[in-house]
XYZ file of C-alpha atoms in Angstrom:
686
model
C -43.492 17.407 19.651
C -43.067 18.843 16.152
C -39.811 20.568 17.205
C -38.493 17.236 18.491
C -39.229 15.564 15.165
C -37.548 18.359 13.194
C -34.473 18.138 15.420
C -34.406 14.358 15.128
C -34.707 14.404 11.316
C -31.962 16.990 11.065
C -29.671 14.850 13.221
C -30.312 11.812 11.053
C -29.486 13.752 7.882
C -26.332 15.058 9.497
C -25.347 11.573 10.610
C -26.019 10.189 7.140
C -23.777 12.839 5.562
C -20.920 12.014 7.939
C -21.338 8.292 7.349
C -21.286 8.783 3.578
C -18.206 11.017 3.627
C -16.424 8.501 5.891
C -17.281 5.478 3.733
C -16.558 7.361 0.507
C -13.132 8.533 1.698
C -12.108 5.071 2.912
C -13.357 3.442 -0.303
C -11.481 5.855 -2.610
C -8.216 5.602 -0.654
C -8.303 1.787 -0.474
C -9.217 1.532 -4.169
C -5.986 3.280 -5.166
C -3.697 1.608 -2.609
C -1.273 -0.854 -4.279
C -2.076 -4.483 -3.489
C 0.970 -6.262 -4.824
C 2.695 -8.667 -2.472
C 4.856 -7.141 0.255
C 8.354 -8.186 1.339
C 8.807 -7.296 4.994
C 12.512 -6.403 4.821
C 14.321 -3.271 3.665
C 17.842 -3.569 2.263
C 20.376 -1.866 0.014
C 23.757 -2.794 -1.446
C 26.775 -2.134 0.822
C 24.561 -1.455 3.834
C 24.325 -3.621 6.969
C 21.455 -6.076 7.410
C 19.271 -4.589 10.168
C 17.325 -7.742 11.042
C 18.047 -11.117 12.583
C 19.299 -14.185 10.757
C 17.328 -14.836 7.561
C 16.802 -18.438 6.453
C 15.124 -19.630 3.250
C 11.762 -21.227 4.086
C 11.256 -22.616 0.566
C 13.262 -23.362 -2.564
C 13.540 -20.434 -4.963
C 15.691 -19.521 -7.982
C 18.256 -16.728 -7.922
C 16.975 -14.377 -10.586
C 19.299 -12.377 -12.763
C 19.277 -8.618 -12.274
C 17.178 -6.483 -14.610
C 20.301 -5.089 -16.270
C 21.686 -8.553 -16.992
C 18.326 -9.786 -18.301
C 17.982 -6.798 -20.626
C 21.541 -7.171 -21.949
C 21.184 -10.906 -22.598
C 17.752 -10.578 -24.202
C 19.000 -7.762 -26.422
C 21.880 -10.024 -27.517
C 19.458 -12.844 -28.341
C 17.071 -10.578 -30.255
C 19.978 -9.029 -32.193
C 20.377 -12.314 -34.087
C 16.641 -12.880 -34.388
C 15.320 -13.105 -37.956
C 11.839 -11.671 -38.664
C 9.442 -13.455 -41.029
C 8.232 -12.164 -44.426
C 5.732 -13.583 -46.923
C 6.862 -13.797 -50.586
C 4.149 -13.036 -53.157
C 5.236 -14.548 -56.523
C 2.198 -13.214 -58.351
C 3.494 -9.635 -58.088
C 6.621 -10.495 -60.146
C 4.671 -12.561 -62.696
C 2.135 -9.762 -63.195
C 4.882 -7.150 -63.560
C 6.699 -9.171 -66.270
C 3.382 -9.829 -68.064
C 2.614 -6.104 -68.033
C 6.078 -5.405 -69.486
C 5.439 -7.785 -72.421
C 2.058 -6.191 -73.083
C 3.518 -2.683 -73.013
C 6.300 -3.759 -75.363
C 3.798 -4.768 -78.000
C 1.831 -1.556 -77.660
C 4.485 1.154 -77.208
C 7.925 0.046 -76.005
C 8.917 -1.635 -79.314
C 9.079 1.888 -80.772
C 11.359 3.028 -77.933
C 13.802 0.132 -77.555
C 16.364 -0.566 -80.309
C 15.728 -4.350 -80.382
C 13.887 -7.254 -78.744
C 17.093 -8.097 -76.858
C 16.262 -5.200 -74.506
C 12.919 -6.871 -73.702
C 14.555 -10.228 -72.961
C 17.173 -8.448 -70.808
C 14.472 -6.709 -68.762
C 12.534 -9.976 -68.331
C 15.635 -11.736 -67.007
C 16.573 -8.936 -64.583
C 13.023 -8.440 -63.315
C 12.760 -12.162 -62.655
C 16.082 -12.067 -60.842
C 15.122 -9.074 -58.698
C 11.706 -10.469 -57.756
C 13.276 -13.821 -56.915
C 15.722 -12.100 -54.542
C 12.890 -10.089 -52.961
C 11.864 -6.431 -52.965
C 11.043 -4.441 -49.813
C 9.857 -0.850 -49.364
C 12.886 1.439 -49.162
C 12.180 2.626 -45.572
C 11.640 -0.897 -44.292
C 14.868 -2.241 -45.793
C 16.812 0.750 -44.412
C 15.396 0.066 -40.940
C 16.428 -3.611 -41.083
C 19.979 -2.665 -41.970
C 20.004 0.083 -39.345
C 18.941 -2.465 -36.701
C 21.849 -4.705 -37.820
C 19.442 -7.448 -38.896
C 21.710 -9.647 -41.020
C 19.019 -11.950 -42.422
C 15.291 -12.540 -42.640
C 13.154 -15.648 -43.012
C 11.226 -15.654 -46.314
C 8.161 -17.916 -46.513
C 7.848 -19.336 -50.019
C 5.142 -21.978 -50.564
C 4.919 -22.654 -46.790
C 8.687 -23.158 -46.604
C 10.812 -20.650 -44.710
C 14.220 -19.880 -46.142
C 16.870 -17.585 -44.756
C 17.945 -14.647 -46.906
C 20.653 -12.102 -46.162
C 19.440 -8.512 -46.084
C 22.416 -7.565 -48.272
C 20.873 -9.586 -51.141
C 17.476 -7.910 -50.881
C 16.423 -4.982 -52.978
C 14.507 -1.854 -52.235
C 12.361 -0.431 -55.053
C 14.984 2.255 -55.603
C 17.870 -0.226 -55.618
C 16.008 -2.524 -58.044
C 15.471 0.397 -60.448
C 19.176 1.279 -60.331
C 20.127 -2.362 -60.844
C 17.973 -2.680 -63.984
C 19.630 0.406 -65.476
C 23.234 -0.468 -64.666
C 23.408 -4.294 -64.628
C 24.869 -4.493 -68.186
C 25.741 -1.064 -69.512
C 28.133 -2.571 -72.064
C 25.278 -4.104 -74.089
C 22.186 -2.199 -72.947
C 22.322 1.546 -72.845
C 20.644 3.212 -69.787
C 19.183 6.114 -71.785
C 16.949 3.673 -73.712
C 15.950 1.843 -70.541
C 14.978 5.088 -68.774
C 12.382 5.748 -71.472
C 10.571 2.542 -70.477
C 9.308 3.913 -67.115
C 10.758 0.903 -65.284
C 9.305 2.009 -61.929
C 5.889 0.908 -63.247
C 7.114 -2.722 -63.096
C 8.778 -2.602 -59.644
C 6.703 -3.343 -56.503
C 7.435 -4.778 -53.075
C 6.747 -8.538 -53.040
C 7.805 -9.182 -49.411
C 5.227 -8.538 -46.647
C 6.061 -8.529 -42.937
C 4.381 -11.446 -41.123
C 3.768 -9.995 -37.675
C 1.950 -12.980 -36.173
C 4.600 -15.510 -37.171
C 7.400 -13.139 -36.113
C 5.892 -12.528 -32.663
C 5.314 -16.257 -32.167
C 8.911 -17.036 -33.061
C 10.183 -14.238 -30.826
C 8.096 -15.554 -27.908
C 9.515 -19.054 -28.408
C 13.027 -17.662 -28.277
C 12.359 -15.677 -25.069
C 10.471 -18.573 -23.480
C 13.609 -20.631 -23.722
C 15.594 -17.906 -21.985
C 16.793 -18.764 -18.470
C 15.835 -16.068 -15.950
C 17.854 -17.615 -13.126
C 21.499 -18.467 -12.614
C 21.246 -20.536 -9.446
C 18.915 -21.786 -6.720
C 18.543 -21.366 -2.953
C 17.346 -24.413 -1.062
C 14.928 -24.414 1.854
C 16.783 -24.073 5.178
C 19.790 -22.377 3.609
C 21.141 -19.309 5.472
C 20.878 -16.123 3.412
C 22.232 -13.366 5.714
C 22.702 -12.571 9.399
C 22.391 -9.392 11.472
C 25.138 -6.846 10.860
C 26.460 -8.454 7.681
C 27.011 -6.109 4.733
C 24.668 -6.723 1.819
C 26.989 -7.621 -1.086
C 25.958 -7.670 -4.749
C 25.488 -11.443 -4.644
C 23.448 -11.320 -1.431
C 21.422 -8.434 -2.841
C 20.498 -10.563 -5.876
C 19.414 -13.403 -3.575
C 17.298 -11.046 -1.424
C 15.719 -9.500 -4.537
C 14.927 -13.013 -5.796
C 13.332 -13.875 -2.439
C 11.283 -10.661 -2.617
C 10.030 -11.422 -6.157
C 9.202 -15.009 -5.254
C 7.372 -13.916 -2.084
C 5.284 -11.453 -4.117
C 4.413 -14.128 -6.703
C 3.372 -16.570 -3.996
C 1.117 -13.936 -2.370
C -0.818 -13.166 -5.538
C -3.521 -15.755 -4.970
C -7.130 -14.571 -4.654
C -7.191 -15.463 -0.977
C -4.052 -13.477 -0.241
C -5.363 -10.445 -2.134
C -8.642 -10.561 -0.217
C -6.795 -10.649 3.090
C -4.632 -7.720 1.994
C -7.712 -5.754 0.909
C -9.402 -6.445 4.265
C -6.263 -5.287 6.080
C -6.114 -2.054 4.094
C -9.804 -1.309 4.718
C -9.346 -1.920 8.451
C -6.149 0.160 8.612
C -7.590 3.197 6.811
C -10.930 2.947 8.643
C -9.274 2.948 12.072
C -7.307 6.118 11.386
C -10.225 7.945 9.752
C -12.517 6.928 12.635
C -10.011 8.221 15.202
C -9.809 11.454 13.209
C -13.605 11.863 13.279
C -13.673 11.145 17.031
C -11.078 13.876 17.593
C -13.215 16.354 15.655
C -16.365 15.320 17.520
C -14.708 15.634 20.941
C -12.389 18.627 20.551
C -13.441 20.536 17.412
C -17.219 20.356 17.418
C -17.590 23.459 15.253
C -15.495 21.906 12.465
C -17.261 18.566 12.863
C -20.719 20.106 12.461
C -19.832 22.419 9.576
C -20.012 20.578 6.261
C -17.488 22.865 4.573
C -14.824 22.174 7.217
C -15.469 18.434 7.255
C -15.426 18.229 3.453
C -12.132 20.152 3.249
C -10.413 17.921 5.812
C -11.538 14.654 4.228
C -10.840 15.909 0.692
C -7.247 16.822 1.578
C -6.583 13.500 3.308
C -8.047 11.605 0.347
C -6.146 13.681 -2.238
C -2.711 13.116 -0.697
C -3.304 9.410 -0.065
C -4.500 8.843 -3.644
C -1.617 10.800 -5.222
C 0.915 8.875 -3.115
C -0.638 5.495 -3.958
C -0.787 6.266 -7.701
C 2.849 7.423 -7.783
C 4.070 4.348 -5.914
C 1.936 1.873 -7.894
C 3.055 3.311 -11.254
C 6.617 4.110 -10.157
C 6.189 7.803 -11.091
C 9.024 10.063 -9.931
C 9.704 10.039 -6.179
C 7.107 10.631 -3.460
C 9.410 13.108 -1.719
C 8.625 15.714 -4.384
C 4.991 15.775 -3.181
C 4.538 18.894 -0.980
C 2.920 17.150 2.008
C 3.557 20.269 4.140
C 0.973 22.080 2.005
C -1.777 20.123 3.794
C -1.097 21.424 7.346
C -0.483 24.942 5.971
C -3.915 25.074 4.299
C -5.675 23.674 7.368
C -3.734 26.025 9.668
C -4.789 29.035 7.589
C -8.475 28.122 7.442
C -8.974 26.186 10.708
C -6.375 25.792 13.492
C -2.923 24.395 14.351
C -4.029 21.357 16.363
C -6.375 20.117 13.655
C -3.697 20.802 11.035
C -1.146 18.637 12.844
C -3.525 15.753 13.549
C -4.769 15.741 9.940
C -1.147 15.690 8.770
C -0.321 12.751 11.071
C -3.323 10.717 9.888
C -2.495 11.398 6.226
C 1.194 10.493 6.603
C 0.434 7.254 8.463
C -2.040 6.141 5.778
C 0.367 7.091 2.967
C 3.221 5.188 4.641
C 1.671 1.750 3.992
C 2.270 2.273 0.267
C 6.012 2.805 0.698
C 9.031 0.589 1.015
C 10.669 2.726 3.714
C 7.737 3.927 5.886
C 9.796 4.682 9.008
C 12.041 7.189 7.229
C 9.050 8.696 5.393
C 7.071 9.268 8.613
C 10.013 10.929 10.385
C 10.703 13.304 7.507
C 7.092 14.293 6.832
C 6.138 14.843 10.480
C 9.198 17.066 11.007
C 8.433 19.098 7.876
C 4.749 19.382 8.816
C 5.548 20.674 12.298
C 7.935 23.264 10.870
C 5.295 24.381 8.353
C 2.717 24.897 11.135
C 5.141 26.745 13.438
C 6.409 29.022 10.678
C 2.967 30.124 9.512
C 0.868 31.242 12.430
C -1.244 33.697 10.435
C -0.906 34.088 6.656
C -1.280 37.659 5.454
C 1.619 38.116 3.002
C 2.992 36.082 0.094
C 6.518 36.299 1.506
C 5.426 34.129 4.444
C 4.844 31.173 2.101
C 8.350 31.600 0.664
C 9.859 31.687 4.156
C 7.927 28.556 5.163
C 9.055 26.758 1.987
C 12.720 27.518 2.772
C 12.315 26.320 6.377
C 10.582 23.122 5.220
C 13.421 22.387 2.759
C 16.033 22.923 5.491
C 14.067 20.692 7.879
C 13.892 17.893 5.306
C 17.608 18.155 4.638
C 18.615 18.304 8.305
C 16.484 15.333 9.378
C 17.507 13.209 6.377
C 21.183 14.061 6.920
C 20.822 13.004 10.568
C 19.268 9.668 9.533
C 22.085 9.072 7.032
C 24.740 9.804 9.670
C 23.086 7.244 11.944
C 22.788 4.501 9.299
C 25.872 5.167 7.120
C 29.532 4.729 7.993
C 30.879 6.576 4.968
C 30.045 10.187 4.017
C 30.841 9.426 0.371
C 27.766 7.184 0.241
C 25.290 9.974 1.052
C 22.278 10.034 -1.296
C 22.562 13.387 -3.088
C 19.456 12.901 -5.219
C 17.220 13.085 -2.133
C 18.306 16.657 -1.484
C 17.256 17.533 -5.037
C 13.813 16.056 -4.333
C 13.553 18.209 -1.185
C 14.269 21.373 -3.194
C 11.613 20.434 -5.789
C 9.223 19.792 -2.889
C 9.862 23.300 -1.554
C 9.280 24.874 -4.972
C 5.948 23.066 -5.315
C 5.035 24.263 -1.816
C 4.960 27.833 -3.185
C 1.795 26.899 -5.094
C -0.048 26.908 -1.735
C -0.831 30.596 -2.224
C -2.848 30.294 -5.475
C -4.360 26.997 -4.324
C -5.906 28.702 -1.294
C -8.067 30.786 -3.616
C -9.527 27.558 -5.056
C -10.115 26.205 -1.529
C -11.883 29.420 -0.502
C -14.280 29.305 -3.436
C -14.885 25.545 -3.248
C -15.436 25.098 0.499
C -16.684 28.553 1.494
C -13.750 29.691 3.635
C -12.178 33.127 3.955
C -8.425 33.349 4.453
C -6.523 36.118 6.206
C -4.992 37.042 2.854
C -8.451 37.816 1.466
C -9.377 39.735 4.611
C -6.203 41.834 4.406
C -6.934 42.606 0.759
C -10.529 43.577 1.600
C -9.434 45.839 4.471
C -7.424 48.008 2.092
C -9.322 51.319 2.082
C -8.427 51.803 -1.589
C -10.769 49.026 -2.669
C -13.657 50.242 -4.825
C -16.350 49.784 -2.189
C -14.457 51.392 0.720
C -13.271 54.298 -1.445
C -16.861 54.889 -2.574
C -17.963 54.710 1.057
C -15.393 57.326 2.153
C -16.680 59.674 -0.555
C -20.439 59.020 -0.184
C -20.812 58.653 3.600
C -17.636 60.123 5.189
C -19.186 60.188 8.653
C -20.125 56.503 8.507
C -16.695 55.709 7.084
C -14.941 57.389 10.022
C -17.290 55.589 12.424
C -16.427 52.247 10.767
C -12.689 52.951 11.028
C -13.005 53.727 14.743
C -15.130 50.602 15.305
C -12.530 48.511 13.426
C -9.738 49.753 15.700
C -11.774 49.135 18.852
C -12.948 45.685 17.802
C -9.539 44.492 16.536
C -7.834 45.432 19.795
C -10.533 43.677 21.833
C -10.279 40.570 19.628
C -6.521 40.402 20.218
C -7.054 40.457 23.978
C -9.512 37.525 24.049
C -7.794 35.376 21.370
C -10.434 36.014 18.718
C -9.689 36.586 15.014
C -8.635 40.224 14.922
C -8.227 40.506 11.146
C -11.680 39.027 10.590
C -13.386 41.447 12.985
C -11.410 44.411 11.579
C -12.564 43.652 8.029
C -16.128 42.992 9.169
C -16.163 46.318 11.003
C -15.072 48.234 7.903
C -17.983 46.834 5.902
C -20.733 46.484 8.528
C -22.437 49.812 7.652
C -21.992 49.896 3.864
C -25.789 49.816 3.486
C -25.934 53.431 4.685
C -24.582 54.506 1.285
C -28.064 53.969 -0.174
C -29.699 56.665 2.043
C -26.807 58.586 3.638
C -28.734 61.677 4.862
C -31.009 59.587 7.079
C -28.080 58.854 9.429
C -26.948 61.606 11.801
C -23.199 61.178 11.199
C -23.721 62.117 7.526
C -26.177 65.010 7.985
C -24.908 68.483 7.115
C -26.362 71.861 8.060
C -28.794 70.406 10.598
C -31.210 69.063 7.963
C -33.020 66.011 9.328
C -35.238 64.193 6.756
C -36.823 62.075 9.521
C -38.965 65.060 10.516
C -41.163 64.468 7.492
C -41.614 60.728 8.216
C -43.583 58.768 10.754
C -41.699 56.799 13.407
C -42.494 53.539 11.608
C -41.182 54.881 8.289
C -38.025 56.258 9.904
C -37.410 52.930 11.632
C -37.754 51.073 8.339
C -35.295 53.405 6.581
C -32.730 52.819 9.327
C -33.372 49.066 9.440
C -32.993 48.846 5.657
C -29.290 49.720 5.900
C -28.782 46.070 6.920
C -30.616 44.594 3.925
C -29.108 47.234 1.601
C -25.681 46.324 2.948
C -26.255 42.643 2.189
C -27.289 43.522 -1.375
C -24.122 45.563 -1.876
C -22.033 42.763 -0.369
C -23.603 40.346 -2.839
C -22.949 42.740 -5.728
C -19.271 43.158 -4.785
C -18.801 39.419 -4.041
C -17.844 39.881 -0.393
C -17.209 36.607 1.499
C -19.958 35.101 3.635
C -17.916 35.784 6.785
C -18.094 39.527 6.066
C -21.805 39.374 5.154
C -22.487 37.795 8.559
C -21.120 40.918 10.273
C -23.517 43.083 8.273
C -26.557 41.016 9.260
C -25.597 40.532 12.952
C -24.152 43.886 14.063
C -27.605 44.941 15.327
C -28.870 41.384 15.882
C -32.582 41.304 16.657
C -32.357 44.642 18.406
C -34.744 47.575 18.007
C -34.329 51.070 16.630
C -34.718 52.373 20.192
C -34.987 56.078 19.389
C -38.032 55.638 17.160
C -39.480 52.774 19.217
C -39.387 54.695 22.480
C -40.612 57.895 20.791
C -43.615 56.023 19.382
C -44.457 54.529 22.791
C -44.168 57.923 24.461
C -46.660 59.383 21.986
C -49.032 56.393 22.211
C -49.333 55.548 25.917
C -51.282 52.415 26.639
C -50.905 51.129 23.052
C -48.667 48.326 21.777
C -46.729 48.939 18.542
C -46.044 46.452 15.772
C -42.737 45.170 17.163
C -41.471 43.938 13.793
C -41.694 47.450 12.328
C -38.978 48.565 14.784
C -36.875 45.336 14.904
C -33.762 44.559 12.858
C -33.917 41.318 10.816
C -30.927 39.771 12.610
C -29.863 37.149 13.484
C -28.097 37.743 16.785
C -24.302 37.243 16.818
C -23.218 33.596 16.708
C -19.421 34.031 16.871
C -17.080 35.818 19.264
C -16.050 38.232 16.547
C -19.626 39.237 15.732
C -20.332 39.845 19.435
C -17.259 42.093 19.686
C -18.388 44.095 16.661
C -21.901 44.564 18.073
C -20.452 45.906 21.324
C -17.878 48.133 19.563
C -20.477 49.548 17.140
C -22.901 50.535 19.898
C -20.237 51.922 22.224
C -18.487 54.010 19.549
C -21.755 55.442 18.229
C -23.011 56.319 21.718
C -19.677 57.838 22.754
C -20.139 60.603 20.158
C -23.139 61.942 22.095
C -21.368 62.290 25.463
C -21.483 65.876 26.763
C -17.977 65.503 28.238
C -15.234 62.905 27.960
C -14.007 61.874 31.373
C -12.840 58.553 32.672
C -16.042 58.223 34.671
C -18.441 59.135 31.842
C -16.725 56.774 29.367
C -16.662 53.945 31.909
C -20.339 54.365 32.742
C -21.265 54.473 29.037
C -19.391 51.259 28.213
C -20.823 49.421 31.204
C -24.380 50.595 30.531
C -24.443 49.698 26.817
C -22.774 46.298 27.053
C -24.729 45.272 30.167
C -27.987 46.129 28.389
C -26.941 43.984 25.402
C -26.179 41.071 27.715
C -29.509 41.578 29.498
C -31.363 41.589 26.154
C -29.859 38.166 25.377
C -27.921 39.188 22.275
C -24.946 36.945 23.155
C -26.761 33.760 24.111
C -25.955 32.054 20.805
C -22.224 32.868 20.593
C -19.292 31.287 22.492
C -18.241 34.413 24.415
C -17.747 34.218 28.200
C -18.351 36.737 30.976
C -14.583 36.950 31.372
C -14.254 37.830 27.677
C -16.941 40.503 28.005
C -15.160 42.024 31.015
C -11.910 42.133 29.021
C -13.694 43.771 26.081
C -15.153 46.428 28.388
C -11.695 47.214 29.751
C -10.243 47.506 26.240
C -13.048 49.823 25.111
C -12.610 52.117 28.120
C -8.869 52.295 27.566
C -9.151 52.941 23.807
C -11.960 55.519 24.111
C -9.973 57.471 26.723
C -7.050 57.551 24.300
C -9.261 58.492 21.344
C -10.916 61.406 23.173
C -7.760 62.483 25.075
C -9.396 62.467 28.518
C -7.437 64.186 31.261
C -7.734 64.173 35.003
C -10.007 66.827 36.531
C -8.001 69.557 38.229
C -9.210 70.502 41.737
C -10.650 73.970 42.245
C -9.082 76.328 44.736
C -11.347 76.687 47.740
C -12.117 80.246 48.756
């Protein structure tokens, strides 16, 4: 009963996780999807109308094009006059300060009082005209603003910018206004800049209000279409005038659909649309890819990629950022193909493209292009092991985009001069971005716990630190591991298992023997056997510890989990038979402590781990054969693998009896080649 409850609770937790990831993915995608009104027709200038006759179902204005609106508004604003506040107190205070300074110090500088009266008159004149900061006045003249509105005692008067002064211009004017009677060298000694300040302040609120009134009076339309009026019929070429009418109908349709009720209906439709596709995707995984469906890392990767591409597409479309064809959609099936399989990669790509298409104006063209590119990406990258493969796939994807788009243009266009050259540029950018798949896979590996073939190939290089140390410390074990790797990889190829994975796992499965090398026969020199000084239990523990020591080394050298699993499963829950049987022979009628002679396990739970267990046992045992004949090798392989099957080591992994028979045949063939067996020559009878 307790087991049933544990199983039931686990299932509920698993179901809750899948429900949360489903709801979360749908919610995030729908949140970012654009919800502006949609116009259900696609059209372009000088292209035929692809639909039936279109009639106006309501009155609507014919809006001016964006270019015309911008040009006309710029013309209106060019003659617009901004508002400024005139502060009379600044001029009065400046003249008062001048009089005070004259009494205290300037009377000793200036030749006569006439200079004071001259300065009072000119300061009054300059302040009356208006003084602006030098930069601000230069900007007005640069913007061709001919006049401004000056507010003086709540009355607004127009003043030409040519009559205004900057602080610098006012200073120059005071010095040079009457050089015949007032000499500049005396005036310079008065520090005239101390009496010159800007007395005009920009009135932003009043200016913006006035500008809004001007634009509010602007006419956005230059005609009207009445309800029931024919707009265009099938096959007619969309002229500039018709294009403006269709654009006006599109804008008006969007405005009319922006009510709360319409937005709620659109939101409900988007939720239903995305939910249906994501639900179908989960059903596919549950029915055909149970291992991916039950592994949280696989499920998280698939949903994260779908969500990422849908969100990026929606954001780019909603904010009109660049062109969606620069997004490397083919990267999605490549990543899934590398870490999972081709069928899942294609279906994930289809689901993603269909969801993304509802954000676009031309979904049909988008779907055709992306599905073609995705298929090419999957076909061109069966197994990633070299960087050059990504480059080749990127080139093929670019060519596929170009070929399919060119075909669509030939179908829809009647004139080759009208081909859209910019699209081909987007395809090239897309291919360049696709090259970033290689570094991105490293992030995916670390985030979701996968191991790519690229990593496995790098790890299987015998010049890596750990394998080089192994070849120096335990050369016998190293040679054994190399032979096991060759056996296991060949067997994996024959039964459609992952050969690179099992090869790498085989190279590292015995690294724990580096901790106590002399306790393993393949590393013993000169016939010295340290087990003679140990009890059977102690010897068994030393041998068993090579598994736990191997896991510690794997942790130290950051080996992937997939490789660690080979270390822990290559003996499964088997026993150290030599010491176990020896103990029983010396203690008849007694039962030993089974755990003292049993490896920690677990038993193999993948095809690849089962192959390695068989290859490890067969290769090790083959070294003790007295002679290498076809019969002796065949009997050895059959005996060892049959005993492993009988002990139930392969009950938890998806390997079939047919696979095991194929593996046996491969081992016999390879071992005969390795040991150069020859036929037995008949003896001459006397």
